[in-house]
């Protein structure tokens, strides 16, 4: 996979941009033109972004310099572009101590050990906050255990660039800030990707039900994924969303995903290639995951198991880039599983 990770490239640069507002202007007016310029000048060979919450809402931008000589120019140009944007388009909303406290507490429990949490909180036990409208370079810490080791991380980084490009284009051209538009986009993208990775209808429904159960169980002590209202919301959306989901699922299941209109066809082509690359790694025994407890490493018994393990974080990170919430993911996986279970995909 020499086309995924150039061996002569410089180390990944991780930039955290603390911006307590919609990421739309940050992505369209800063990140996109900055990355395009770096690519055009041959300075970066890879890039992607995610949204994150630790120490305040921020965007984590990753840039892969094309060579060691490109590292300093990439850092200088990225800093200058971000500083200029924050000066001209600052976020006016300030996150106060305790804001989203319930969510942050749950995320702390999920993602960090007690020892790590001590390093991230103040004397009062509350999470420390970074200054709004600021940025910093941080260590790049890929999640090897989640994505299958070094080979899996290289594949994920390649995929994340495609996902980031897709999201930046959707943010630029569509009203993603409207909840109905956001949920519709996420549902369609999830259907395409999940369908490419899991071709069997019953297995796909079971996966979506497990995906829903994870988010629901992880946040059961909060109101972030409360099941109250799910059935009513499903009844309201099923008439419109259900047929669309079934149509997409049918095209993907019958090998015609690339013929879907617009961005969905391109996404299906990418997800098919992603699946094929992941399956090849699994078949060669190159994917090594860390157990949920973190105590041991293991290789999946089958490529199907490996694909399902990768699908969960792949789905989550694309939804994350679109700024979908945990509540959104729990609801959408419920809707998709129920829609597919109640009406089998025609063959």
Coordinates of C-alpha atoms in Angstrom, one line a residue:
X1 CA 0.0 0.0 0.0
X2 CA 2.7 2.5 -1.0
X3 CA 0.0 4.9 -2.1
X4 CA -1.3 5.1 1.5
X5 CA 1.8 6.0 3.5
X6 CA 4.8 7.4 1.6
X7 CA 8.0 6.2 3.3
X8 CA 9.8 9.4 2.9
X9 CA 7.1 11.6 4.4
X10 CA 7.6 13.7 7.5
X11 CA 5.8 13.0 10.8
X12 CA 2.1 13.8 11.1
X13 CA 1.4 17.3 12.6
X14 CA -1.5 17.5 15.0
X15 CA -3.1 21.0 15.4
X16 CA -5.9 21.6 17.9
X17 CA -8.1 24.7 17.0
X18 CA -10.3 25.7 20.0
X19 CA -13.3 27.2 18.4
X20 CA -16.6 27.2 20.3
X21 CA -18.9 27.8 17.4
X22 CA -20.1 26.1 14.2
X23 CA -17.1 24.6 12.4
X24 CA -18.6 25.5 9.0
X25 CA -16.6 28.8 8.6
X26 CA -13.5 27.2 10.0
X27 CA -13.6 24.4 7.5
X28 CA -14.7 26.3 4.4
X29 CA -12.8 29.6 5.0
X30 CA -9.6 28.3 6.7
X31 CA -9.0 24.5 6.5
X32 CA -10.0 23.8 3.0
X33 CA -8.1 26.6 1.3
X34 CA -5.1 26.1 3.5
X35 CA -4.9 22.3 2.8
X36 CA -5.5 22.9 -1.0
X37 CA -2.6 25.3 -1.0
X38 CA -0.3 22.9 0.8
X39 CA -1.2 20.1 -1.5
X40 CA -0.8 22.2 -4.6
X41 CA 2.7 23.2 -3.5
X42 CA 3.6 19.6 -2.8
X43 CA 4.1 20.1 1.0
X44 CA 1.6 17.6 2.4
X45 CA 0.7 14.1 1.3
X46 CA -2.2 13.5 3.7
X47 CA -4.6 15.3 5.9
X48 CA -7.9 14.9 7.9
X49 CA -9.8 16.4 10.7
X50 CA -12.0 15.3 13.6
X51 CA -14.1 17.2 16.1
X52 CA -13.4 16.8 19.8
X53 CA -14.5 18.0 23.2
X54 CA -11.5 17.6 25.6
X55 CA -10.6 20.9 27.3
X56 CA -13.3 22.6 25.3
X57 CA -14.8 22.1 21.8
X58 CA -12.2 22.1 19.1
X59 CA -11.2 20.8 15.7
X60 CA -8.2 18.5 15.5
X61 CA -6.5 18.9 12.2
X62 CA -3.8 16.4 11.1
X63 CA -1.3 17.2 8.3
X64 CA 1.2 14.8 6.8
X65 CA 4.3 16.7 5.5
X66 CA 5.4 15.2 2.2
X67 CA 9.0 15.2 3.4
X68 CA 11.1 16.1 6.4
X69 CA 12.1 19.4 4.7
X70 CA 8.4 20.2 4.4
X71 CA 7.7 20.0 8.2
X72 CA 8.6 23.6 9.1
X73 CA 6.9 25.2 6.1
X74 CA 3.7 23.2 6.8
X75 CA 3.7 24.3 10.5
X76 CA 4.4 28.0 9.6
X77 CA 1.7 28.1 6.9
X78 CA -0.9 26.3 9.0
X79 CA -0.3 28.6 12.0
X80 CA -0.5 31.7 9.9
X81 CA -3.7 30.6 8.2
X82 CA -5.4 29.6 11.5
X83 CA -4.2 32.8 13.3
X84 CA -5.6 34.9 10.5
X85 CA -8.9 33.1 10.6
X86 CA -9.3 33.4 14.3
X87 CA -8.5 37.1 14.2
X88 CA -11.1 37.8 11.5
X89 CA -13.8 35.2 12.4
X90 CA -13.5 34.6 16.1
X91 CA -16.0 32.4 17.8
X92 CA -18.1 34.6 20.1
X93 CA -19.5 31.9 22.3
X94 CA -17.5 31.1 25.5
X95 CA -17.7 27.7 27.1
X96 CA -18.1 28.0 30.8
X97 CA -16.9 25.6 33.5
X98 CA -19.6 22.9 34.0
X99 CA -21.1 23.4 30.5
X100 CA -21.9 20.0 29.1
X101 CA -20.6 18.6 32.4
X102 CA -22.8 15.5 32.3
X103 CA -21.6 14.7 28.8
X104 CA -18.0 15.4 29.6
X105 CA -18.1 13.2 32.7
X106 CA -19.5 10.3 30.7
X107 CA -16.9 10.7 27.9
X108 CA -14.2 10.9 30.6
X109 CA -15.4 7.5 31.9
X110 CA -15.4 6.0 28.5
X111 CA -12.2 7.2 27.1
X112 CA -9.7 7.9 30.0
X113 CA -8.4 6.0 33.0
X114 CA -8.8 7.6 36.5
X115 CA -5.1 8.5 36.3
X116 CA -5.4 10.2 33.0
X117 CA -8.5 12.1 34.2
X118 CA -6.5 13.5 37.1
X119 CA -4.1 15.1 34.6
X120 CA -7.0 16.7 32.7
X121 CA -9.0 18.2 35.5
X122 CA -8.5 21.2 37.9
X123 CA -8.4 21.2 41.6
X124 CA -12.2 21.4 41.7
X125 CA -12.5 18.2 39.7
X126 CA -13.8 20.0 36.6
X127 CA -12.2 19.6 33.2
X128 CA -9.7 22.3 32.4
X129 CA -10.6 24.5 29.5
X130 CA -8.3 25.9 26.8
X131 CA -8.7 29.5 25.7
X132 CA -11.3 29.9 23.0
X133 CA -10.0 31.1 19.6
X134 CA -6.6 29.6 20.2
X135 CA -4.6 26.8 18.6
X136 CA -1.7 24.6 19.5
X137 CA 0.5 21.8 18.1
X138 CA 0.1 18.6 20.0
X139 CA 1.5 15.1 19.8
X140 CA -0.1 12.8 17.2
X141 CA -1.3 9.7 19.0
X142 CA -3.0 7.2 16.6
X143 CA -5.3 4.7 18.1
X144 CA -3.5 1.5 17.0
X145 CA -5.6 -0.8 19.2
X146 CA -8.9 0.5 17.7
X147 CA -7.9 0.4 14.0
X148 CA -5.8 -2.8 13.9
X149 CA -2.2 -1.8 14.4
X150 CA 0.2 0.1 12.1
X151 CA -1.3 -1.4 8.9
X152 CA -4.8 -0.5 10.1
X153 CA -3.8 3.0 11.1
X154 CA -2.3 3.6 7.6
X155 CA -5.5 2.5 6.1
X156 CA -7.6 4.6 8.4
X157 CA -5.5 7.7 7.7
X158 CA -6.1 7.1 3.9
X159 CA -9.8 6.7 4.5
X160 CA -10.0 9.7 6.9
X161 CA -8.8 12.0 4.1
X162 CA -11.6 10.8 1.8
X163 CA -14.1 11.2 4.6
X164 CA -12.8 14.7 5.5
X165 CA -13.0 15.8 1.8
X166 CA -16.6 14.5 1.6
X167 CA -17.7 16.4 4.7
X168 CA -16.0 19.6 3.8
X169 CA -17.8 19.6 0.4
X170 CA -21.1 18.7 2.0
X171 CA -20.6 21.5 4.6
X172 CA -19.8 24.0 1.7
X173 CA -22.7 23.0 -0.5
X174 CA -25.6 21.9 1.8
X175 CA -27.5 23.2 4.8
X176 CA -25.8 20.7 7.1
X177 CA -26.6 23.1 10.0
X178 CA -30.3 22.1 9.7
X179 CA -31.0 19.1 11.8
X180 CA -33.2 17.4 9.3
X181 CA -30.6 17.8 6.6
X182 CA -27.8 16.5 8.9
X183 CA -29.8 13.4 10.0
X184 CA -30.7 12.6 6.4
X185 CA -27.1 12.9 5.2
X186 CA -25.8 10.8 8.1
X187 CA -28.5 8.1 7.5
X188 CA -27.6 7.8 3.8
X189 CA -23.9 7.7 4.4
X190 CA -24.2 5.1 7.2
X191 CA -26.4 3.0 4.9
X192 CA -23.9 3.0 2.1
X193 CA -20.8 2.3 4.2
X194 CA -22.5 -0.4 6.4
X195 CA -23.9 -2.0 3.3
X196 CA -20.6 -2.2 1.7
X197 CA -19.0 -3.8 4.7
X198 CA -21.8 -6.2 5.6
X199 CA -23.6 -7.6 2.6
X200 CA -25.9 -9.9 4.5
X201 CA -29.2 -8.3 5.5
X202 CA -29.7 -10.0 8.8
X203 CA -26.1 -9.5 9.8
X204 CA -26.4 -5.8 8.9
X205 CA -29.5 -5.4 11.1
X206 CA -27.8 -7.1 14.0
X207 CA -24.7 -4.9 13.6
X208 CA -26.9 -1.7 13.7
X209 CA -28.8 -2.9 16.7
X210 CA -25.5 -3.5 18.5
X211 CA -24.2 -0.1 17.4
X212 CA -27.4 1.5 18.9
X213 CA -27.1 -0.6 22.1
X214 CA -23.5 0.6 22.6
X215 CA -24.3 4.3 22.5
X216 CA -27.5 3.8 24.5
X217 CA -25.7 1.8 27.2
X218 CA -22.7 4.0 27.4
X219 CA -24.8 7.1 28.1
X220 CA -27.7 5.5 29.9
X221 CA -27.1 7.7 33.0
X222 CA -27.7 10.8 30.9
X223 CA -30.6 12.1 28.8
X224 CA -28.4 12.1 25.7
X225 CA -29.7 8.8 24.2
X226 CA -33.0 8.6 26.0
X227 CA -35.3 6.1 24.2
X228 CA -38.3 8.2 25.1
X229 CA -39.7 9.6 21.8
X230 CA -37.7 7.2 19.6
X231 CA -40.8 5.3 18.4
X232 CA -42.7 8.6 17.7
X233 CA -39.8 10.1 15.9
X234 CA -39.4 6.9 13.8
X235 CA -43.1 7.0 12.9
X236 CA -42.6 10.5 11.7
X237 CA -39.6 9.8 9.6
X238 CA -40.2 6.2 8.4
X239 CA -42.5 7.2 5.5
X240 CA -39.9 9.4 3.9
X241 CA -36.6 8.0 5.1
X242 CA -37.5 4.3 5.0
X243 CA -38.0 4.1 1.2
X244 CA -34.8 6.1 0.6
X245 CA -32.8 3.8 2.9
X246 CA -34.2 0.7 1.2
X247 CA -33.4 2.1 -2.2
X248 CA -29.8 2.8 -1.2
X249 CA -29.4 -0.5 0.5
X250 CA -30.8 -2.4 -2.6
X251 CA -28.3 -0.6 -5.0
X252 CA -25.4 -1.4 -2.7
X253 CA -26.4 -5.0 -2.1
X254 CA -26.7 -5.6 -5.8
X255 CA -23.4 -4.1 -6.7
X256 CA -24.6 -0.8 -8.1
X257 CA -23.6 1.5 -5.3
X258 CA -21.4 3.5 -7.6
X259 CA -24.4 4.4 -9.7
X260 CA -26.1 6.2 -6.8
X261 CA -26.5 9.9 -7.6
X262 CA -24.0 12.5 -6.6
X263 CA -21.8 12.2 -3.6
X264 CA -23.4 8.8 -2.6
X265 CA -22.0 7.1 -5.7
X266 CA -18.5 8.4 -5.0
X267 CA -18.9 7.4 -1.3
X268 CA -20.0 3.9 -2.3
X269 CA -17.0 3.5 -4.6
X270 CA -14.6 4.6 -1.8
X271 CA -16.3 2.4 0.8
X272 CA -16.0 -0.6 -1.5
X273 CA -12.3 0.0 -2.0
X274 CA -11.9 0.6 1.7
X275 CA -13.6 -2.7 2.5
X276 CA -11.4 -4.6 -0.1
X277 CA -8.2 -3.1 1.4
X278 CA -9.3 -3.9 5.0
X279 CA -10.3 -7.4 4.0
X280 CA -6.9 -8.0 2.3
X281 CA -5.1 -6.9 5.5
X282 CA -7.3 -9.2 7.6
X283 CA -6.7 -12.1 5.3
X284 CA -2.9 -11.6 5.5
X285 CA -3.1 -11.4 9.3
X286 CA -1.9 -7.8 9.4
X287 CA -4.7 -6.4 11.6
X288 CA -4.1 -6.6 15.3
X289 CA -6.6 -5.1 17.7
X290 CA -6.5 -4.4 21.4
X291 CA -9.2 -5.9 23.6
X292 CA -11.9 -3.7 25.1
X293 CA -10.2 -4.0 28.5
X294 CA -6.9 -2.9 27.0
X295 CA -5.1 -5.9 28.5
X296 CA -4.2 -7.9 25.4
X297 CA -3.8 -7.8 21.6
X298 CA -5.6 -10.2 19.3
X299 CA -6.3 -11.0 15.7
X300 CA -9.9 -11.5 14.5
X301 CA -10.8 -15.0 13.7
X302 CA -12.3 -14.0 10.3
X303 CA -12.1 -11.1 7.9
X304 CA -15.9 -10.6 8.5
X305 CA -15.2 -10.0 12.2
X306 CA -12.4 -7.6 11.3
X307 CA -14.6 -5.6 9.0
X308 CA -17.3 -5.3 11.6
X309 CA -14.8 -4.1 14.2
X310 CA -13.5 -1.4 11.8
X311 CA -16.9 -0.4 10.6
X312 CA -18.0 1.0 14.0
X313 CA -15.2 3.6 14.4
X314 CA -15.4 4.3 10.6
X315 CA -19.1 5.2 10.9
X316 CA -18.6 7.1 14.1
X317 CA -15.8 9.3 12.8
X318 CA -17.7 10.3 9.6
X319 CA -20.7 11.2 11.8
X320 CA -18.3 13.1 14.0
X321 CA -16.9 15.2 11.1
X322 CA -20.5 16.1 10.3
X323 CA -20.9 17.2 13.9
X324 CA -23.6 14.6 14.6
X325 CA -24.1 14.1 18.3
X326 CA -24.1 10.9 20.3
X327 CA -27.9 11.2 20.5
X328 CA -28.0 11.5 16.7
X329 CA -26.0 8.3 16.3
X330 CA -28.1 6.4 18.8
X331 CA -31.3 7.5 17.1
X332 CA -30.0 6.9 13.5
X333 CA -28.8 3.4 14.2
X334 CA -32.2 2.6 15.8
X335 CA -34.0 4.0 12.8
X336 CA -31.9 2.2 10.3
X337 CA -32.0 -1.2 12.1
X338 CA -35.8 -0.9 12.5
X339 CA -36.4 0.1 8.9
X340 CA -34.3 -2.7 7.5
X341 CA -35.8 -5.3 9.9
X342 CA -39.4 -4.3 9.2
X343 CA -39.0 -4.6 5.4
X344 CA -36.5 -6.9 3.9
X345 CA -34.4 -5.6 1.0
X346 CA -35.9 -6.9 -2.2
X347 CA -33.6 -9.2 -4.2

